[in-house]
Short mmCIF file of C-alpha atoms in Angstrom, two decimals:
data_model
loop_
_atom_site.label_atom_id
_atom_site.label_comp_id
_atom_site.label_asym_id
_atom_site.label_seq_id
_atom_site.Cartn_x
_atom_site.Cartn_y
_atom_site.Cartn_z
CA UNK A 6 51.01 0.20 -27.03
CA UNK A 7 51.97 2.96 -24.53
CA UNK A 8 49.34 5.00 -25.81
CA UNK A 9 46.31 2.35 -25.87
CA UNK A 10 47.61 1.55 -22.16
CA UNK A 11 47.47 5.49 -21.46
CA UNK A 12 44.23 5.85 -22.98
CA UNK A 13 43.31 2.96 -20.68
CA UNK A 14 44.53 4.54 -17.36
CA UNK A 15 42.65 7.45 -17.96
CA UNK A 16 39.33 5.85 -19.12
CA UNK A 17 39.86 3.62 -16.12
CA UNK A 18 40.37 6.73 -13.75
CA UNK A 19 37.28 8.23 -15.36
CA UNK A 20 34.79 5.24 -14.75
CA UNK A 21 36.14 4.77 -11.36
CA UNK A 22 35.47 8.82 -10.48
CA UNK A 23 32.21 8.30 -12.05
CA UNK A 24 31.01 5.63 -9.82
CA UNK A 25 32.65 7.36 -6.15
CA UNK A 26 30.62 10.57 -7.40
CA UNK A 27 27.69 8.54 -8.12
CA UNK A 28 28.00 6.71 -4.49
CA UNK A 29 28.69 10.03 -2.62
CA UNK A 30 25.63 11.87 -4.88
CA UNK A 31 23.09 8.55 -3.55
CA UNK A 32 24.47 8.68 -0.05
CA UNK A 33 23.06 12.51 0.39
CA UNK A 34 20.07 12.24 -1.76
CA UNK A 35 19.04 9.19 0.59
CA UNK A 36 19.25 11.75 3.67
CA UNK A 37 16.52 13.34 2.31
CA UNK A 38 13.66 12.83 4.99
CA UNK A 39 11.30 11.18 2.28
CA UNK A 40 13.32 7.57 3.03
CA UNK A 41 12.07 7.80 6.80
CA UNK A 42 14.70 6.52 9.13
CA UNK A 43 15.62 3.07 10.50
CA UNK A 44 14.49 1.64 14.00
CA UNK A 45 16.92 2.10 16.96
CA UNK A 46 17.30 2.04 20.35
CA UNK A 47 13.90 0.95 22.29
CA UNK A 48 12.05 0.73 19.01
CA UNK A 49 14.77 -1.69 17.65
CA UNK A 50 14.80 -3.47 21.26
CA UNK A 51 11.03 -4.05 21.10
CA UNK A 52 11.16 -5.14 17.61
CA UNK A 53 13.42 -7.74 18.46
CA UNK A 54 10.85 -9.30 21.03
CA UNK A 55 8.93 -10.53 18.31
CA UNK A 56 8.61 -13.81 17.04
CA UNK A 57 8.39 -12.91 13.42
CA UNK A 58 11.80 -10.95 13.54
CA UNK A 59 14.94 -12.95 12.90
CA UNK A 60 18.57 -12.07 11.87
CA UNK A 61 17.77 -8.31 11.58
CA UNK A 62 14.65 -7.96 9.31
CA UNK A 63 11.57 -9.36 9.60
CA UNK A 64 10.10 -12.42 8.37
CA UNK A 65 6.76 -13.55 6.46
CA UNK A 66 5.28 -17.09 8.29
CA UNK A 67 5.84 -19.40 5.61
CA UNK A 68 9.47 -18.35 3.46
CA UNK A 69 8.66 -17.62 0.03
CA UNK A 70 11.00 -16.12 -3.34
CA UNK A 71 9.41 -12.76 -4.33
CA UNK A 72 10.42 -14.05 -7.89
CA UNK A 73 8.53 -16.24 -9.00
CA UNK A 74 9.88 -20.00 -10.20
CA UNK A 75 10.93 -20.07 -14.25
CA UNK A 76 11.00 -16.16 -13.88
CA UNK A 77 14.34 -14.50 -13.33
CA UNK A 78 14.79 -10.63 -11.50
CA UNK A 79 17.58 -9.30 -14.29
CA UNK A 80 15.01 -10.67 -17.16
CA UNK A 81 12.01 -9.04 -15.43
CA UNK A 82 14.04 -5.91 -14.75
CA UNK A 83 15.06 -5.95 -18.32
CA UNK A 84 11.89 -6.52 -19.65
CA UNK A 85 10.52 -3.20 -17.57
CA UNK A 86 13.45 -1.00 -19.21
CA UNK A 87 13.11 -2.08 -23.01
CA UNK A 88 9.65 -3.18 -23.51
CA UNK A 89 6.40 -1.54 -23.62
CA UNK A 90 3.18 -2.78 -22.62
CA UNK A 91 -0.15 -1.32 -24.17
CA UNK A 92 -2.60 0.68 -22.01
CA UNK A 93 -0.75 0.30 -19.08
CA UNK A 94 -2.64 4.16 -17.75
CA UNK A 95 -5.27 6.21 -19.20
CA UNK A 96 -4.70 8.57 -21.94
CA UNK A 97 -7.41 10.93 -19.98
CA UNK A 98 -8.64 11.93 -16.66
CA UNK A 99 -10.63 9.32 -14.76
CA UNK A 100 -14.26 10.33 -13.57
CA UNK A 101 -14.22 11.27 -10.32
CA UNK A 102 -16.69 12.66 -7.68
CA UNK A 103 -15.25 15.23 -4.81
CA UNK A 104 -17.27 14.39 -1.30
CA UNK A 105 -17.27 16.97 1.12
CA UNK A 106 -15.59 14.29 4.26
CA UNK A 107 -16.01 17.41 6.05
CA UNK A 108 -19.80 17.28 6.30
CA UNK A 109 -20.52 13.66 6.43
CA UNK A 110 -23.08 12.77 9.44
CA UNK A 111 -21.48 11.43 12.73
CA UNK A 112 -24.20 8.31 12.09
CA UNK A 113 -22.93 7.34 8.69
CA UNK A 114 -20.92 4.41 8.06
CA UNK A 115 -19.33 5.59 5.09
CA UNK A 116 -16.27 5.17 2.87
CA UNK A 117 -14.76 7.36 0.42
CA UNK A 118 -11.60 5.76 -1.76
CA UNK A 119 -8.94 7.59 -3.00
CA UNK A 120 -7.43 5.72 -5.61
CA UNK A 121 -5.00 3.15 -5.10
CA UNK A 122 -5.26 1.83 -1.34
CA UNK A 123 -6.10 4.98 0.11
CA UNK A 124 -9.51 5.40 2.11
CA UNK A 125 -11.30 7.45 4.59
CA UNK A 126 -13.39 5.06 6.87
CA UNK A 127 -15.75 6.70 9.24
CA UNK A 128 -17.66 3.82 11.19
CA UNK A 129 -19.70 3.79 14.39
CA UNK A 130 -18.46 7.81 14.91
CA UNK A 131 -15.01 6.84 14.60
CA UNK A 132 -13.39 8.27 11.88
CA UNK A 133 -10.04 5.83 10.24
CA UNK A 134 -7.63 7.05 7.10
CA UNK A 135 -5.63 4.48 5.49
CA UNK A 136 -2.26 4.83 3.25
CA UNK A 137 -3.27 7.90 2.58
CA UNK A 138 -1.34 9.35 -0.72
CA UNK A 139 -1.95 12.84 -1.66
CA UNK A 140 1.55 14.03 -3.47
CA UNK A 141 0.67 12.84 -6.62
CA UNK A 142 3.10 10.41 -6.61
CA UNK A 143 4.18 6.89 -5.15
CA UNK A 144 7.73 7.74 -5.60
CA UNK A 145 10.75 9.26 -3.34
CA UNK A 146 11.99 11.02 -6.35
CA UNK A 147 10.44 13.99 -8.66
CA UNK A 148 10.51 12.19 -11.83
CA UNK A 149 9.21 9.13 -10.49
CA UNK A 150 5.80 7.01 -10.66
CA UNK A 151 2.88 9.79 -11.32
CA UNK A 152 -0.65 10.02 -10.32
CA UNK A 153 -3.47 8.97 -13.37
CA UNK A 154 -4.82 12.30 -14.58
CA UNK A 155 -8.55 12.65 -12.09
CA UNK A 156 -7.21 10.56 -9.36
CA UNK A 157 -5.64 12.92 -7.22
CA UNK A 158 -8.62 15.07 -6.37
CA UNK A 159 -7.97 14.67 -2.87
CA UNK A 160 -5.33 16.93 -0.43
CA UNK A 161 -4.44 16.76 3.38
CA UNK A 162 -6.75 19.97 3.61
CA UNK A 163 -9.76 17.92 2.54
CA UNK A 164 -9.13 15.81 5.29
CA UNK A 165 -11.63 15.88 8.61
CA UNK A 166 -9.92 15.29 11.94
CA UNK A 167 -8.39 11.42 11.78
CA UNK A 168 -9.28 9.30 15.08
CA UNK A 169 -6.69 6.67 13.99
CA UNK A 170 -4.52 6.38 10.36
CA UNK A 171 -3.54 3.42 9.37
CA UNK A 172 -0.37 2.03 7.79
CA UNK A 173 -0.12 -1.37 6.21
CA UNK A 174 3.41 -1.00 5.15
CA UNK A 175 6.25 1.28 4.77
CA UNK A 176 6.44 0.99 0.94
CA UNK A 177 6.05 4.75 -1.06
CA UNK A 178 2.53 4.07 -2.37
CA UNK A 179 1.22 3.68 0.81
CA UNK A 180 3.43 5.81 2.91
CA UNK A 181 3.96 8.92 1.48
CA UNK A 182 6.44 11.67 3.17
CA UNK A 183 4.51 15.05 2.00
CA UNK A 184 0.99 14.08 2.73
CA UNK A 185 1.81 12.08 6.36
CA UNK A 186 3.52 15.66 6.86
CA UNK A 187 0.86 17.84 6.23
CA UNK A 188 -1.82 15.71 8.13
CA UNK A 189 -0.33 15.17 11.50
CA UNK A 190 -2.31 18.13 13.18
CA UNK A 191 -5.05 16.17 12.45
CA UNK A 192 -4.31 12.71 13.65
CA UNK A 193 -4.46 11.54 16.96
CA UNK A 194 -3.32 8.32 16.63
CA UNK A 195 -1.28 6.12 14.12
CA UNK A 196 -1.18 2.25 13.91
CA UNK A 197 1.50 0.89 11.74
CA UNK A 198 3.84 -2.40 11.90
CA UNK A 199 6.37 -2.76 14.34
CA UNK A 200 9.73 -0.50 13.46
CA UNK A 201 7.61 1.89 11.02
CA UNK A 202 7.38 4.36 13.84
CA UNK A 203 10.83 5.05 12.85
CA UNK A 204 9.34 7.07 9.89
CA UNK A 205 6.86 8.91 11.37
CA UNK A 206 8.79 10.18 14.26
CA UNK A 207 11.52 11.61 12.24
CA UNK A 208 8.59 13.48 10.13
CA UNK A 209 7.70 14.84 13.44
CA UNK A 210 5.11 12.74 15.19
CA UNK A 211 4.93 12.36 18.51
CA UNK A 212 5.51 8.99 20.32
CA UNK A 213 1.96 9.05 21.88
CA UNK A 214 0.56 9.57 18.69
CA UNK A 215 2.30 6.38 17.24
CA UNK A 216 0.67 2.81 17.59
CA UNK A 217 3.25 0.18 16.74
CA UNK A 218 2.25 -2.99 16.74
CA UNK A 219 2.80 -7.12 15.80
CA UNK A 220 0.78 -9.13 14.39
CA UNK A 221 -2.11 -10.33 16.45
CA UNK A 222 -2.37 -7.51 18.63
CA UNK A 223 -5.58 -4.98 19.31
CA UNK A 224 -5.99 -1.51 19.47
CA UNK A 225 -9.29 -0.73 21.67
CA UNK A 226 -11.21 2.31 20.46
CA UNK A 227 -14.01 2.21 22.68
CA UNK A 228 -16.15 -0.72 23.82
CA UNK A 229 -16.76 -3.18 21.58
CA UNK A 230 -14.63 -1.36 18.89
CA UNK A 231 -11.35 -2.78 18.06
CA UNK A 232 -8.38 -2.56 15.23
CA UNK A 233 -6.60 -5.64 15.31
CA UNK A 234 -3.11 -5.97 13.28
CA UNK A 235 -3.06 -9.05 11.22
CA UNK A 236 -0.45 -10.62 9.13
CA UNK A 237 0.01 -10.93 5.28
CA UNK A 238 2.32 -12.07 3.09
CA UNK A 239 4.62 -9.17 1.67
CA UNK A 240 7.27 -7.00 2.21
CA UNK A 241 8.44 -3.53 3.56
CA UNK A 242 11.28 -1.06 2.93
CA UNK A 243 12.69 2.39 2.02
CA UNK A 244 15.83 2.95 0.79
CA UNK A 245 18.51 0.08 0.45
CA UNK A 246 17.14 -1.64 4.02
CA UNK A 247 13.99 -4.22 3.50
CA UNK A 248 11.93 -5.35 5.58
CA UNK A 249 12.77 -3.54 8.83
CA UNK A 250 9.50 -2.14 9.42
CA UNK A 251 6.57 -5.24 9.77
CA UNK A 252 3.90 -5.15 7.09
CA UNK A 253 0.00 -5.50 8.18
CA UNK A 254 -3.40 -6.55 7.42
CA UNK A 255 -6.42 -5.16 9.41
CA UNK A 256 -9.21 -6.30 10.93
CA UNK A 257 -11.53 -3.84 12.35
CA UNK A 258 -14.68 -4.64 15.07
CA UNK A 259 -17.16 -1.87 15.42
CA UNK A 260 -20.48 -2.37 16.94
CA UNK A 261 -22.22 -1.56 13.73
CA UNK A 262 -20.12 -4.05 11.46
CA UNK A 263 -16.84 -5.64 10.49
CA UNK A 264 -14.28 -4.79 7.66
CA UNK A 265 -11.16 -6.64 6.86
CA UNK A 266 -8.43 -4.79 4.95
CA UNK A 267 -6.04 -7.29 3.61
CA UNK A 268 -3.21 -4.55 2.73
CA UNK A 269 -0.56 -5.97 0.00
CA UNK A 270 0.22 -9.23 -0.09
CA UNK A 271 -0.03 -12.84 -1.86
CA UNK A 272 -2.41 -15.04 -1.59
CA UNK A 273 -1.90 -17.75 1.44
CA UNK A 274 -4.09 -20.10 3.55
CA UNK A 275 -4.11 -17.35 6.46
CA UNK A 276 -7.95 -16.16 4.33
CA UNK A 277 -9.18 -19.26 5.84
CA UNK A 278 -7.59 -18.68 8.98
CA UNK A 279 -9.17 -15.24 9.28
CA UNK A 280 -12.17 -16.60 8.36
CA UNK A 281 -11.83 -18.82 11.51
CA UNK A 282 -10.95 -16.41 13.78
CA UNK A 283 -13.28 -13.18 12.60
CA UNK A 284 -16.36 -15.36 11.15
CA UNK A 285 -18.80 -11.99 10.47
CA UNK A 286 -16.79 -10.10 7.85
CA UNK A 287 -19.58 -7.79 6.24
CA UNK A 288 -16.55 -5.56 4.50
CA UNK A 289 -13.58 -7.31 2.56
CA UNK A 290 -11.42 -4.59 0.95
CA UNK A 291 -8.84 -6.37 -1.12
CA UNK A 292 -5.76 -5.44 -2.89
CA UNK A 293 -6.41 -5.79 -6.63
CA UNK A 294 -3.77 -4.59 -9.24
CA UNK A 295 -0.23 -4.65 -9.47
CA UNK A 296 0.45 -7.77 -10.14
CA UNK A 297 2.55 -10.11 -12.31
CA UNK A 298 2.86 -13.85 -12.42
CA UNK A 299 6.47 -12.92 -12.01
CA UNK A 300 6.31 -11.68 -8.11
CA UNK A 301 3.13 -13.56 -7.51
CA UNK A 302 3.98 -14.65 -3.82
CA UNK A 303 3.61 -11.07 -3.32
CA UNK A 304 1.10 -9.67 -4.58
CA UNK A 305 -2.22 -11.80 -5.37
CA UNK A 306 -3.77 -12.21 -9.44
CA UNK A 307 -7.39 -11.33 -9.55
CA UNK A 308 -8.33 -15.30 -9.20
CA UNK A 309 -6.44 -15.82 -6.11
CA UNK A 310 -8.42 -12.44 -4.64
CA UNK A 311 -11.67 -13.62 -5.81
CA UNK A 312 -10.93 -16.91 -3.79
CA UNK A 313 -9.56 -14.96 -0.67
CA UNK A 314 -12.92 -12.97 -0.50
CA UNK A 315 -14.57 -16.48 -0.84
CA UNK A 316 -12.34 -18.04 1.93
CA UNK A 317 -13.19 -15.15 4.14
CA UNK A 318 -17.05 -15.42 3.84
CA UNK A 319 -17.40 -11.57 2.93
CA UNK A 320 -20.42 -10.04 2.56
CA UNK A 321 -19.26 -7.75 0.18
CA UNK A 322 -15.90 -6.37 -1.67
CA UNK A 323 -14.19 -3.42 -2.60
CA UNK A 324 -11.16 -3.81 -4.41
CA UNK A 325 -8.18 -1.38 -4.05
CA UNK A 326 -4.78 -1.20 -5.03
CA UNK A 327 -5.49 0.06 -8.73
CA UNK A 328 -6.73 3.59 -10.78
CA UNK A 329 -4.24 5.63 -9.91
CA UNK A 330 -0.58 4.74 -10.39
CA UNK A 331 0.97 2.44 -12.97
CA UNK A 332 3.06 -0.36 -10.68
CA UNK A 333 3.12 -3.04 -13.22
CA UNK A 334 2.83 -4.23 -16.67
CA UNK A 335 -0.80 -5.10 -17.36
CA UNK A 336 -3.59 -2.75 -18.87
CA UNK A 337 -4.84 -0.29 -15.94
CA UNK A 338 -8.85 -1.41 -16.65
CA UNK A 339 -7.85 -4.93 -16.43
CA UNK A 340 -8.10 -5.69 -12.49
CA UNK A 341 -11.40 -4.11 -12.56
CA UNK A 342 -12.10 -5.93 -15.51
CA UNK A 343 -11.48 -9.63 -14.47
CA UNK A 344 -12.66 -8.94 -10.93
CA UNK A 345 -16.30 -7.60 -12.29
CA UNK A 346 -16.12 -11.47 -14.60
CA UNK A 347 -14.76 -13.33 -11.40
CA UNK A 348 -17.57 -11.68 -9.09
CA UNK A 349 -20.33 -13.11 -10.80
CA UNK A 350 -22.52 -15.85 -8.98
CA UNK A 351 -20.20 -15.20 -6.47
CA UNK A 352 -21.69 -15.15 -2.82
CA UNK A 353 -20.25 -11.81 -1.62
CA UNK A 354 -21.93 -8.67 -3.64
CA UNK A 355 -18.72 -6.19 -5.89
CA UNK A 356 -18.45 -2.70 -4.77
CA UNK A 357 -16.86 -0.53 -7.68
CA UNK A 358 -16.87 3.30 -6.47
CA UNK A 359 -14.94 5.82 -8.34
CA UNK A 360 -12.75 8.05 -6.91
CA UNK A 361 -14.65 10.28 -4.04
CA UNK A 362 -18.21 7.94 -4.33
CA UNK A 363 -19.45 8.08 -1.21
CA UNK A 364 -19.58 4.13 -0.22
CA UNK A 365 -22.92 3.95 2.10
CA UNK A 366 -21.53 0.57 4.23
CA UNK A 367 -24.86 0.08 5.53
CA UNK A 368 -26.62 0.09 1.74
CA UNK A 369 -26.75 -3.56 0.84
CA UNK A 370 -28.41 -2.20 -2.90
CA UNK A 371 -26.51 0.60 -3.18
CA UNK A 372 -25.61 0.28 -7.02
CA UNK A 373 -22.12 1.37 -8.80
CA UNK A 374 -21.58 2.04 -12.06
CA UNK A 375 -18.82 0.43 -14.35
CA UNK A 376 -17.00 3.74 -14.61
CA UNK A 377 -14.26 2.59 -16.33
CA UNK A 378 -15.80 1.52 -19.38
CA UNK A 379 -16.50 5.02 -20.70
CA UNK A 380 -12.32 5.88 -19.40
CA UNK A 381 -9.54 5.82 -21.97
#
């Protein structure tokens, strides 16, 4: 008895060292400045003006579980560790094509996607990058989430100078430490949620460069040119403090045309109400991958996108939010897949680009091929 009592002091002391070493290891590693930093001060005092920040994070307008009724977090999580899902990446390099962004006209409307929900925008002369990811990963840690093999063509060095950069939320595969880093010599201006200035100062931006803003409020480029934060229905976070930094949509008036990027986020009613309020949206570029009936109030199935690009009476659509890191459980063709099905007879016209494809905004028969049919 003494000695099954001894052996259980000891095994006891063990565990217990274990988990302080494991708690002082995690407290260091999250000083690393790839979590960004918290709002303080003025930042935190301005944050607290708005309306859609309550009790110390902010809030989405109509209070939904991430999790999904009937599903349960430890089961999903569980699920994620011990199962595996077929064909959830490619087994080879995606096609690609490498546009010189360097050399495109002043006069073109273009856009050129990166994979995932990263773009370069250049409309009207003004040229707009958005969650740009260049690391090759959408992960704070080494041995995290990895770039597809032919998706990450792209560097910071490829990029031309940035008018404004865009952030729709703070989350690491859309805001990415190493390449906001290496472009801010190029960027004049950022717009990002409130509180995500945090980030970008710390990294070593300066606070005339950064645009914070709440929903509803406009940016003015030039005449007749605006970049208007909108909401959506998500989430932010680094580290172990959510939703601190305010997640976005965008809606963006040129003189030439209108595009509507609806960032991350479930589906809601606020497509119609954009509709409403922006009624000549000749660009809808939709989030489309990622997704799980499980954390559906999050992150919207292809059916629910193909109805949001309905609701918003878009001329056209470009899906994003897929090809280039594996977030989720279902096959990586499949969003491009069901959204080519749900497109048809639809009123707006499918844009598929691959990676680098010059996007010509102004091209109403500009055809794209179904690159991923030929991809493994």
């Amino acid at each position: 008895m003494k000695r099954f009592l001894k052996i259980l002091k000891w095994t006891v002391i063990v565990l217990l060292s274990l988990i302080i070493l494991l708690i002082i290891t995690t407290y260091f590693y999250m000083k690393q400045p790839q979590f960004g930093a918290l709002p303080e001060g003025e930042r935190l005092e301005l944050m607290k003006k708005s309306k859609n920040f309550r009790d110390g994070t902010f809030h989405n307008l109509v209070e939904k579980p991430t999790i999904t009724k009937g599903y349960s977090m430890w089961t999903e999580g569980w699920n994620s560790l011990t199962k595996t899902y077929p064909d959830t990446e490619p087994t080879t390099a995606l096609p690609s094509v490498k546009t010189d962004l360097k050399s495109i006209p002043p006069d073109e409307n273009v856009l050129v996607w990166f994979g995932h929900s990263s773009f370069f925008l250049q409309l009207d002369g003004v040229k707009i990058l958005v969650d740009p990811i260049f690391s090759g990963k959408a992960s704070p840690t080494p041995w995290g989430v990895k770039a597809y093999k032919g998706s990450d063509i792209y560097s910071a060095d490829d990029m031309p100078e940035i008018d404004y950069m865009l952030l729709s939320h703070d989350h690491y595969d859309h805001l990415d430490y190493e390449t906001v880093k290496a472009l801010q010599p190029k960027v004049k201006f950022v717009i990002c949620g409130l509180g995500a200035g945090a980030h970008y100062e710390k990294w070593g931006y300066t606070q005339k460069q950064i645009l914070e803003k709440d929903w509803g409020e406009t940016v003015a480029v030039k005449p007749d040119f605006n970049i208007i934060a909108e909401n959506t229905h998500h989430g932010g976070g680094r580290g172990f403090s959510p939703d601190k930094a305010l997640w976005l949509s965008f809606y963006i008036q040129s003189p030439k045309m209108n595009i509507y990027y609806s960032g991350d986020g479930g589906y809601s009613d606020r497509f119609k109400t954009v509709a409403a309020k922006y009624p000549a949206i000749d660009w809808a570029i939709m989030e489309c991958g990622q997704y799980n009936k499980a954390w559906q109030s999050v992150h919207e199935l292809p059916e629910e996108m193909a109805l949001a690009t309905t609701e918003l009476k878009a001329k056209n659509l470009l899906p994003v939010h897929h090809s280039k890191f594996t977030l989720a459980r279902h096959p990586w063709k499949e969003p491009l897949e069901k959204m080519t099905k749900l497109s048809a007879g639809k009123p707006y016209r499918l844009a598929t680009p691959m990676i680098g494809e010059k996007v010509l905004l102004d091209n109403g028969s500009q055809v794209f091929k179904q690159w991923w049919k030929d991809a493994k």
